[in-house]
CSV table of C-alpha atoms and ligand atoms in Angstrom, one decimal:
chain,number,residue,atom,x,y,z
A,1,UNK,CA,14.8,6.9,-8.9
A,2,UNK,CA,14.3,3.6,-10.7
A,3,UNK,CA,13.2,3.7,-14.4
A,4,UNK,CA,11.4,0.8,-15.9
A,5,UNK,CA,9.7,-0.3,-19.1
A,6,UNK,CA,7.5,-2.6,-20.2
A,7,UNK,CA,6.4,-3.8,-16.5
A,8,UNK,CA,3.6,-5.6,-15.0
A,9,UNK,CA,0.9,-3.8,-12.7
A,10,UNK,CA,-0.2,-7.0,-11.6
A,11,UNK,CA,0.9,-6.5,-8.0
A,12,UNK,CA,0.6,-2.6,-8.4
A,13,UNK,CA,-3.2,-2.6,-8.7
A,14,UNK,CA,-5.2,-4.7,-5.6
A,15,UNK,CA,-7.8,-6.5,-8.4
A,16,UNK,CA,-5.2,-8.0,-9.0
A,17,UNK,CA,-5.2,-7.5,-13.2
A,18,UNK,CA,-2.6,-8.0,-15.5
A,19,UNK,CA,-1.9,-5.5,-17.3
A,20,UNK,CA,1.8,-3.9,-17.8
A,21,UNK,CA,3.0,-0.7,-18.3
A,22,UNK,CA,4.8,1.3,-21.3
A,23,UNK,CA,7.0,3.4,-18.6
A,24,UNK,CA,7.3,3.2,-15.0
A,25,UNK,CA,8.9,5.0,-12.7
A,26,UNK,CA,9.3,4.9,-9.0
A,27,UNK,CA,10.4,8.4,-7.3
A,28,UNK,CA,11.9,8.3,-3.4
A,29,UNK,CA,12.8,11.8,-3.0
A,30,UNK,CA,11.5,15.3,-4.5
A,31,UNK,CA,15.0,16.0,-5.8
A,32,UNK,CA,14.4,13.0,-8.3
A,33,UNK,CA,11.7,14.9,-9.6
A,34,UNK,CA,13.6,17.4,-11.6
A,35,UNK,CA,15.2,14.6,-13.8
A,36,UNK,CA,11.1,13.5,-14.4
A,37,UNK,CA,9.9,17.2,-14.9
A,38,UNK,CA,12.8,17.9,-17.8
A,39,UNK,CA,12.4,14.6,-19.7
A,40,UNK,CA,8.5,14.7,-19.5
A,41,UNK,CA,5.6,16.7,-21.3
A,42,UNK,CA,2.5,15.7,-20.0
A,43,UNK,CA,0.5,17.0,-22.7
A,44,UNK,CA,2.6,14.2,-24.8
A,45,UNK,CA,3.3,11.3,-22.8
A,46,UNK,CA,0.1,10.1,-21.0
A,47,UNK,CA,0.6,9.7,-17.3
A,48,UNK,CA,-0.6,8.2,-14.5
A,49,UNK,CA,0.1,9.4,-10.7
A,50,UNK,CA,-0.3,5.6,-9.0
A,51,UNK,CA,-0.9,5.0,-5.3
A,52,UNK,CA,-1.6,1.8,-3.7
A,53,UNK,CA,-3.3,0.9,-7.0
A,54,UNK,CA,-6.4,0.3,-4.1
A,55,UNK,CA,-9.3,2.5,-5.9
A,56,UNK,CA,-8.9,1.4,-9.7
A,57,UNK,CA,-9.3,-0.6,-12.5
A,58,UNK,CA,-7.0,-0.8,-15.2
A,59,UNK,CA,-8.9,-2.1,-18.4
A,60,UNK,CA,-6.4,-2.3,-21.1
A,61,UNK,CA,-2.7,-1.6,-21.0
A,62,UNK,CA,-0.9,1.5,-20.0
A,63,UNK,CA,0.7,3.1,-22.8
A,64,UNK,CA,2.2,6.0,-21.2
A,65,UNK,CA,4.3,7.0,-17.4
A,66,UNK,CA,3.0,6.1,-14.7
A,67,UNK,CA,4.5,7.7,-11.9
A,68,UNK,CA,4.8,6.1,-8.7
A,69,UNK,CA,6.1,7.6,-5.2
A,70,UNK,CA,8.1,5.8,-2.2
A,71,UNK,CA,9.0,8.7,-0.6
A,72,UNK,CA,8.7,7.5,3.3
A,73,UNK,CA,9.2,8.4,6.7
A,74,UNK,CA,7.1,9.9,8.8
A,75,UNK,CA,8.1,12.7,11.7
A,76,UNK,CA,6.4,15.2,14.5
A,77,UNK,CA,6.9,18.9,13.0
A,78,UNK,CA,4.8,20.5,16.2
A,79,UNK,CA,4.1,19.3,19.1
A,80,UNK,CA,2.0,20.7,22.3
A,81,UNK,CA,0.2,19.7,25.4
A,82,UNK,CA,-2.9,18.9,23.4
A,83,UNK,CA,-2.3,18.2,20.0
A,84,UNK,CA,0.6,16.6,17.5
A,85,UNK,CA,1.2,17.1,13.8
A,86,UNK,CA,2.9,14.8,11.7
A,87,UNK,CA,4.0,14.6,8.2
A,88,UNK,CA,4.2,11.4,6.3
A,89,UNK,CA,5.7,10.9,3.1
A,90,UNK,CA,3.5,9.9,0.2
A,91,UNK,CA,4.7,6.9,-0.2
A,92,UNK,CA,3.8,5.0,3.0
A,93,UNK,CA,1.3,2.6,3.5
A,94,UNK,CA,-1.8,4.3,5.2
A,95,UNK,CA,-2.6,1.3,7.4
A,96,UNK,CA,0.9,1.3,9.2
A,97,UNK,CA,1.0,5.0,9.2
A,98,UNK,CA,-2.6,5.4,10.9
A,99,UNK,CA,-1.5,2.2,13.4
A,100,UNK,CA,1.6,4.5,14.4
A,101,UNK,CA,-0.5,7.4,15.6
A,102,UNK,CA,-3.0,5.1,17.2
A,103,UNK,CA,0.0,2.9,18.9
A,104,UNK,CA,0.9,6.6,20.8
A,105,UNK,CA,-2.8,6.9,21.4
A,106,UNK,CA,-3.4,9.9,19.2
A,107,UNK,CA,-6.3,10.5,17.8
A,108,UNK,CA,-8.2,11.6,14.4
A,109,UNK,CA,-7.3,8.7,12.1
A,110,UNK,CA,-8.6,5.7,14.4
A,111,UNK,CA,-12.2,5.3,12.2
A,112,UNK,CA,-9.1,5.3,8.7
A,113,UNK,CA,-7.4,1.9,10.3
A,114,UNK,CA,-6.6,-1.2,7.7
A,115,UNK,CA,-7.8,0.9,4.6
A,116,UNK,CA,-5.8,0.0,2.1
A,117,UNK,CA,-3.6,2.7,0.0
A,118,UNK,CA,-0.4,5.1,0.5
A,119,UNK,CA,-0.6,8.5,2.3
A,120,UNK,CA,-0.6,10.4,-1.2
A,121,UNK,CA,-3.9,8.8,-2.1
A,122,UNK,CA,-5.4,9.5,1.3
A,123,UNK,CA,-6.4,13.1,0.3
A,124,UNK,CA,-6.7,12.6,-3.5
A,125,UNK,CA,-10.1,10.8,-2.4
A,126,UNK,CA,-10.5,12.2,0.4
A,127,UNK,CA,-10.7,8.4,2.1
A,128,UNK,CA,-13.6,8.0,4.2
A,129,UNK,CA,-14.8,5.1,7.1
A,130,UNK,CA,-17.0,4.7,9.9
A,131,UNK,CA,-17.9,8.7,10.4
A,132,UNK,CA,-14.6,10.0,9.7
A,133,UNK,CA,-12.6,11.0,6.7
A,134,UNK,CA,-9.3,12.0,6.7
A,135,UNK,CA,-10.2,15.9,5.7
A,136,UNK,CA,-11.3,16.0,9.6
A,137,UNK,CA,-7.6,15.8,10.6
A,138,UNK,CA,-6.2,16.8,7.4
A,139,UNK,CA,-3.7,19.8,7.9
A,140,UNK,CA,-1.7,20.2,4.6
A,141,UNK,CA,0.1,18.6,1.9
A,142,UNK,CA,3.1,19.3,-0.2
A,143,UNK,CA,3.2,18.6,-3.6
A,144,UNK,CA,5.0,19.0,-6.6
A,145,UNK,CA,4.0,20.6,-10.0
A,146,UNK,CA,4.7,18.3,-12.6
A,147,UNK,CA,5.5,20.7,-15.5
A,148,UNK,CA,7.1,23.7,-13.8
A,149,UNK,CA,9.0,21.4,-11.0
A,150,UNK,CA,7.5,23.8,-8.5
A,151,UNK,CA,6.8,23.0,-4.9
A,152,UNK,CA,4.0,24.0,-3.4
A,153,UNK,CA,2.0,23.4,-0.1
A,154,UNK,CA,-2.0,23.2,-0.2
A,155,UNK,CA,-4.3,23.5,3.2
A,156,UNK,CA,-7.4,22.4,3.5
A,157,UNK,CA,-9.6,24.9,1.9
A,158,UNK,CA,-7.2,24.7,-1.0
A,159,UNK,CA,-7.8,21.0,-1.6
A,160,UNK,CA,-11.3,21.5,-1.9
A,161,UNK,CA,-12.3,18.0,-0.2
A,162,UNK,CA,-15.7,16.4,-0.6
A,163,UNK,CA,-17.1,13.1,-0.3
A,164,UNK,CA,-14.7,10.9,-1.9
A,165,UNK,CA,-13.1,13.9,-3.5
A,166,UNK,CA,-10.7,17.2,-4.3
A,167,UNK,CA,-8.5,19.0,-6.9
A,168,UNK,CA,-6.3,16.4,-6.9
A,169,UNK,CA,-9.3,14.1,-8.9
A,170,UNK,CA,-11.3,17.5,-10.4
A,171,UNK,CA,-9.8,20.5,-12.2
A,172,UNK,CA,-6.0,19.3,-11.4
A,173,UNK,CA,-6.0,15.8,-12.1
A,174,UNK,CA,-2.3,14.4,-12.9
A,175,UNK,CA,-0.8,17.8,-12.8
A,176,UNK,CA,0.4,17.2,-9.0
A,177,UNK,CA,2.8,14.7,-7.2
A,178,UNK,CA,2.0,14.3,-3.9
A,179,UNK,CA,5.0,14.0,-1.8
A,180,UNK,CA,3.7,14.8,1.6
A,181,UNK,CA,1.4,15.2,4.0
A,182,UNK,CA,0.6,16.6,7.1
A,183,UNK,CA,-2.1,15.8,10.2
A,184,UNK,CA,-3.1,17.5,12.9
A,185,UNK,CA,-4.3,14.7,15.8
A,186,UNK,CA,-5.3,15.1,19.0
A,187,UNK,CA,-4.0,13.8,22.6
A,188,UNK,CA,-7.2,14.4,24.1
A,189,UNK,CA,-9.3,12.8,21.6
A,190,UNK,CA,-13.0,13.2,20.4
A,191,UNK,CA,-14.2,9.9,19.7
A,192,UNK,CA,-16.4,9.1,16.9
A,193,UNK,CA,-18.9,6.3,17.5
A,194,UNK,CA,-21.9,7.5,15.8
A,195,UNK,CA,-21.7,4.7,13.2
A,196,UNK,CA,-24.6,1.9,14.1
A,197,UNK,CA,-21.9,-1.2,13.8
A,198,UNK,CA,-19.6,1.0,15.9
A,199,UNK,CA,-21.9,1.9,18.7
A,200,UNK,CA,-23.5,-2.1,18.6
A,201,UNK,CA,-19.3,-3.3,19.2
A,202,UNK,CA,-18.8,-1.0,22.2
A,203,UNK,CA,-22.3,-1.7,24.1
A,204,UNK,CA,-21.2,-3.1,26.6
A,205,UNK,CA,-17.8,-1.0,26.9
A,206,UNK,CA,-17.3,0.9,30.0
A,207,UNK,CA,-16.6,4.4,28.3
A,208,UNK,CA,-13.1,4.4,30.1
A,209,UNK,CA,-11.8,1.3,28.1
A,210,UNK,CA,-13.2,3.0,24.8
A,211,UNK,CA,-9.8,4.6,24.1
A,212,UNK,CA,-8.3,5.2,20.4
A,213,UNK,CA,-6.6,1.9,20.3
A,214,UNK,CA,-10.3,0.2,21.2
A,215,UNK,CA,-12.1,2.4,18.3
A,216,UNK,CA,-8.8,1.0,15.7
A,217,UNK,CA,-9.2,-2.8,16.8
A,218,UNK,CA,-12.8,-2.2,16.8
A,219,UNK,CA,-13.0,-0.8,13.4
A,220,UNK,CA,-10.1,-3.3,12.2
A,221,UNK,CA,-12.8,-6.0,13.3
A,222,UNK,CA,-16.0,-4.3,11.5
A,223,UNK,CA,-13.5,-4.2,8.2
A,224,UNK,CA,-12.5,-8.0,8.6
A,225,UNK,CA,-16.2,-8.8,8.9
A,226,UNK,CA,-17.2,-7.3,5.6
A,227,UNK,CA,-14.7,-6.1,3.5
A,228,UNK,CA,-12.5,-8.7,1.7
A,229,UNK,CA,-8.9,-8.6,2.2
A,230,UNK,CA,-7.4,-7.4,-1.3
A,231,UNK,CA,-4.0,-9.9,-0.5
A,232,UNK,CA,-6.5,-12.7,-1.0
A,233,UNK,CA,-9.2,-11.7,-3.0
A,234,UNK,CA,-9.0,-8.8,-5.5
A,235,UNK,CA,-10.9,-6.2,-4.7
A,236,UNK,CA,-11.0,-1.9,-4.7
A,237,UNK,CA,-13.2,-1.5,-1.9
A,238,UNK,CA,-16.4,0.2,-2.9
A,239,UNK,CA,-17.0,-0.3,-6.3
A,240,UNK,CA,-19.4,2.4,-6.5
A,241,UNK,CA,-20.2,6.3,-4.7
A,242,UNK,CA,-23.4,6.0,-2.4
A,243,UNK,CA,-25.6,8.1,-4.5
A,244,UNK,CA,-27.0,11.4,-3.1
A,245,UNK,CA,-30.6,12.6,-4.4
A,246,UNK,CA,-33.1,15.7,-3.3
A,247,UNK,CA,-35.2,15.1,-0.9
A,248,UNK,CA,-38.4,15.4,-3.1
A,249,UNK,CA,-36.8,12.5,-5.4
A,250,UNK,CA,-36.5,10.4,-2.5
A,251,UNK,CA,-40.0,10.8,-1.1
A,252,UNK,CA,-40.8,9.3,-3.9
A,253,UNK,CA,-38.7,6.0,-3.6
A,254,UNK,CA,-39.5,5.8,-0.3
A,255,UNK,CA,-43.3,5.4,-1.2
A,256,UNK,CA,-42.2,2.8,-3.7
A,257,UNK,CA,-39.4,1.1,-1.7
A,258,UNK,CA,-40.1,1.9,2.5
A,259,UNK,CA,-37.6,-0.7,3.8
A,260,UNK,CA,-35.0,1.6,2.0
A,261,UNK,CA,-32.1,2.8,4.1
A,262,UNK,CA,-31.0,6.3,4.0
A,263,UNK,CA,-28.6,8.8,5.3
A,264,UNK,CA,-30.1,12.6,5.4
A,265,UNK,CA,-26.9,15.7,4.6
A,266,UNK,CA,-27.2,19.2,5.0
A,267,UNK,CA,-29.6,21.5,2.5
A,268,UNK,CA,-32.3,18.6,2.0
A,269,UNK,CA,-30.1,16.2,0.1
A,270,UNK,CA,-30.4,12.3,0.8
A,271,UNK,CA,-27.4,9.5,0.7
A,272,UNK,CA,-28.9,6.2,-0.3
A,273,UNK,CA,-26.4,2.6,0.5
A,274,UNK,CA,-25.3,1.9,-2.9
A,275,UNK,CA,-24.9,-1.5,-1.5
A,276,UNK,CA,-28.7,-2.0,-0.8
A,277,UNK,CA,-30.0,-0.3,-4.3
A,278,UNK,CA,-27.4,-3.8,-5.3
A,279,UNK,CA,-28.7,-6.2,-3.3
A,280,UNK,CA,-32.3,-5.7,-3.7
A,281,UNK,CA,-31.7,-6.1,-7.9
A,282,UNK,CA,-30.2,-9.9,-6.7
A,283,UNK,CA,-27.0,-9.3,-7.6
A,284,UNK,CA,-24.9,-10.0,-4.2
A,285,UNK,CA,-23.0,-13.1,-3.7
A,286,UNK,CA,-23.7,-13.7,-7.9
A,287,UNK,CA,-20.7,-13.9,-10.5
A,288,UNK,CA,-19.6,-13.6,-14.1
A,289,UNK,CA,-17.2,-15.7,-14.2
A,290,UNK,CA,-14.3,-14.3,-12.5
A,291,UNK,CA,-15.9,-11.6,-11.7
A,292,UNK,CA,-18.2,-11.1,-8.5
A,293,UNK,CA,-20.1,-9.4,-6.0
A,294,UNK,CA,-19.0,-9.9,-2.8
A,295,UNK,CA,-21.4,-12.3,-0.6
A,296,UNK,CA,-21.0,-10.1,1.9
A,297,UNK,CA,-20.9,-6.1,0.8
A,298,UNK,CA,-22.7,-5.8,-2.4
A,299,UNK,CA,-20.8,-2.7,-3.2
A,300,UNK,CA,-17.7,-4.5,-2.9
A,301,UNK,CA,-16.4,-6.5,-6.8
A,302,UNK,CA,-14.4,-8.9,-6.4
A,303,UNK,CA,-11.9,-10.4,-8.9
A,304,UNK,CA,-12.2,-14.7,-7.7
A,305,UNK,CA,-8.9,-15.5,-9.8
A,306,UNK,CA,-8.2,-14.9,-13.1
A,307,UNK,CA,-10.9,-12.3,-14.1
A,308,UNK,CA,-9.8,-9.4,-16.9
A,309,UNK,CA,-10.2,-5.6,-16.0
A,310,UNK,CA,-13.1,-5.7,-19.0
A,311,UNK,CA,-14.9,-8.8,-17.2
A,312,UNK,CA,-15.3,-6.4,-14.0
A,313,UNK,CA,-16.0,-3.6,-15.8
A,314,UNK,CA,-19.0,-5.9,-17.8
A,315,UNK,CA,-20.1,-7.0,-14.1
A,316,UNK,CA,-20.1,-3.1,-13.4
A,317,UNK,CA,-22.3,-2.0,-15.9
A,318,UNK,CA,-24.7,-5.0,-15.6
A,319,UNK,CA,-25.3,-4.0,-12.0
A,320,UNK,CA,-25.7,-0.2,-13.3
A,321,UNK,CA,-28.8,-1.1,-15.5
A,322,UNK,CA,-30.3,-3.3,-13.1
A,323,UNK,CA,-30.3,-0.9,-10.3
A,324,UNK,CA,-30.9,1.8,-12.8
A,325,UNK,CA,-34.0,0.0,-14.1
A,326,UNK,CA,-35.6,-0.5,-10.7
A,327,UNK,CA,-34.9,2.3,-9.1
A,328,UNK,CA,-33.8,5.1,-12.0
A,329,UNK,CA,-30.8,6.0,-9.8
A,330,UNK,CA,-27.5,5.7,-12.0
A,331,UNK,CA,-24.5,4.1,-10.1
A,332,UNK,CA,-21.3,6.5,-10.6
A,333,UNK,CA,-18.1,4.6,-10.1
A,334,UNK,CA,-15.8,5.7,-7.0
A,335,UNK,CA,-12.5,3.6,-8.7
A,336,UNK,CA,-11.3,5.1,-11.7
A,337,UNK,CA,-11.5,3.5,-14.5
A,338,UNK,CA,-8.4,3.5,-16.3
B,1,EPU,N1,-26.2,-2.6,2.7
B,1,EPU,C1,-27.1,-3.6,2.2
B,1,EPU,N2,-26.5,-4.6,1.6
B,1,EPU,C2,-25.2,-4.7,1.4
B,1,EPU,C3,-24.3,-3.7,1.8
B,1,EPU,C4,-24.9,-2.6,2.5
B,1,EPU,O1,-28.3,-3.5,2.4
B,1,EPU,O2,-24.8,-5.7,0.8
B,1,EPU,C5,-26.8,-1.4,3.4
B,1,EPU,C6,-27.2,-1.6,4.8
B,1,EPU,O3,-28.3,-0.8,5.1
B,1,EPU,C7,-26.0,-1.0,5.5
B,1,EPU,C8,-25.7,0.2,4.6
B,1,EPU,O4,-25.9,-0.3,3.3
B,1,EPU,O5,-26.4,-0.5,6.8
B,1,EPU,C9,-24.3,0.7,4.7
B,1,EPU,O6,-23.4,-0.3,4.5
B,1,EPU,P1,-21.9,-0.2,5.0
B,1,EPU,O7,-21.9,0.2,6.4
B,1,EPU,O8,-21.2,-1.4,4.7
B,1,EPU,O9,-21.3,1.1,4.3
B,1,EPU,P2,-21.4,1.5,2.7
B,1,EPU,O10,-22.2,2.7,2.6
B,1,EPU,O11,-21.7,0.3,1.9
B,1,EPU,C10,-19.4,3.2,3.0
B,1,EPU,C11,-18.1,3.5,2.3
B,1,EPU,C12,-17.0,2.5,2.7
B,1,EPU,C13,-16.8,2.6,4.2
B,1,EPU,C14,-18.2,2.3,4.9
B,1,EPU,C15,-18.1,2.5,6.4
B,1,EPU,C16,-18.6,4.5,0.2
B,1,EPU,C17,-18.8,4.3,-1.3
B,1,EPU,N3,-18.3,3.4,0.8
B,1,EPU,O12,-19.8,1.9,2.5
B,1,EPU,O13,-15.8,2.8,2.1
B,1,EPU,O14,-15.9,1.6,4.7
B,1,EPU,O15,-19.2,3.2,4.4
B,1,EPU,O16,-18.1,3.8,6.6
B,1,EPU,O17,-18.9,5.6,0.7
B,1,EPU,C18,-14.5,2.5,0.1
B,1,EPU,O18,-14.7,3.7,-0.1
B,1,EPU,O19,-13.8,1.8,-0.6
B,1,EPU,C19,-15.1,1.9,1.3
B,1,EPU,C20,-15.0,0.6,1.6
């Protein structure tokens, strides 16, 4: 276990912010948790449970624990004729994990390559991508209760996954530490092109060649295109959730807006591209100083150098009123704001 005080989370949060912590400490194996569970009362001493630092934004300093894991590894528990599951430890970066299982050609995570993050944060928001999210070949996790110490495993019902969520960000936030978990791929693999950028890349394909290793370099490529690298420009990825409206609602934009894009979900509900509600109030490629969105995503904030966690979180809610304005849809965050 390694204890620390008074540290930066400069390089521990992918905007790239400086900001520092009161307490920090970095956990490699669940026996190390006892030590944290006996010395620590979350009701007293604020925590934090800190991933990749890949979906936040830290807008002051961190006067409390924040609680990091490195537990690694990754092995095959089962193993058949037609499927594989493998548990990773929490602390594993999800881009080398997912190009492991697409290097032995097994599928169910191929859509997830080069998103940025550990393991543990995987299911915490339920990480999504190109049709897929990991709850598709999620099997179980392990995690430890960080007041009684115990150890329990969750399945898949039990995490309670939806779009860009679960218990781990709802009704148990910060009570859990995440130390593994475990996927169920496939050697026989169902493919999943349905994304339009997907299906445009592999028109030409011969299906043969469109293995899982095609669909990772593929998506790898569609990522590149868009999505900023955080190593050299800050950045959390989406800034904001798509929002999701009733039909009726949407009708009604439509007749306002009818270039607007759309995605229609089960029991008459409506996801609209966040990114397009941006675009069409001006605001991509434009900067506040540090602070911008991205010329390319207009979901996507980027941090150009020196910009504070406040000057994003001003660019944030200047965008919110704007979009809110034209199109009286209001823009929830999917980072967490810290
Ligand atoms: N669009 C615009 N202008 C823009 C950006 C998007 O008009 O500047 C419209 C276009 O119509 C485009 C549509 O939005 O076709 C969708 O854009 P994109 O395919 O880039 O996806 P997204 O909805 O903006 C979501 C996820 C991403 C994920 C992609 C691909 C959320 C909040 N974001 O973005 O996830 O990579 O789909 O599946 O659901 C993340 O969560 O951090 C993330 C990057």
């Amino acid at each position: 276990m390694q204890f620390l005080d008074h540290i930066s989370l400069k390089n521990y949060n992918t905007f790239g912010v400086k900001v520092k912590a009161r307490y920090f400490v970095s956990i490699s194996a669940y026996e190390e948790i006892e030590d944290v569970v006996k010395n620590f009362d979350p009701g007293e001493n604020r925590h934090f449970i800190l991933g990749g630092g890949s979906n936040l934004l830290f807008t002051r300093d961190f006067n409390g624990w924040i609680l990091h894991s490195n537990i690694k590894g990754y092995h095959v528990v089962e193993e058949t004729d037609d499927e594989v599951l493998i548990k990773a430890g929490s602390g594993e970066n999800w881009s080398d994990f997912v190009d492991f299982t697409v290097q032995k050609g097994w599928g169910g995570l191929e859509n997830l390559s080069l998103i940025p993050g550990t393991v543990g944060a995987a299911p915490v928001q339920n990480i999504g991508a190109y049709g897929v999210e990991q709850k598709d070949a999620f099997e179980s996790l392990e995690a430890c209760n960080l007041i009684s110490g115990q150890r329990c495993y969750f399945n898949k019902l039990e995490c309670d996954f939806d779009y860009r969520s679960s218990i781990f960000k709802g009704g148990e936030a910060g009570k859990w530490l995440i130390l593994n978990v475990t996927y169920r791929l496939k050697k026989k693999p169902d493919l999943h092109l349905d994304y339009a950028p997907l299906q445009k890349y592999f028109e030409k394909t011969p299906p043969e060649k469109i293995t899982v290793r095609a669909v990772s370099e593929a998506v790898k490529a569609i990522r590149r295109a868009k999505l900023p690298d955080p190593e050299k420009l800050g950045n959390a990825g989406s800034f904001f959730k798509n929002p999701i409206i009733r039909e009726e609602r949407f009708h009604h934009l439509q007749q306002r807006f009818p270039d607007i894009p759309f995605y229609r979900l089960p029991n008459g509900w409506i996801k609209i591209p966040a990114g397009w509600l941006i675009e069409q109030t001006g605001w991509k490629g434009k900067r506040k100083g540090d602070a911008g969105v991205y010329e390319r995503q207009a979901l996507v904030i980027v941090n150009y150098g020196k910009a504070t966690g406040p000057e994003i979180l001003n660019l944030a809610k200047a965008i919110q009123k704007d979009v809110l304005k034209k199109f009286d849809i209001q823009l929830e965050p999917e980072v967490l704001i810290l």
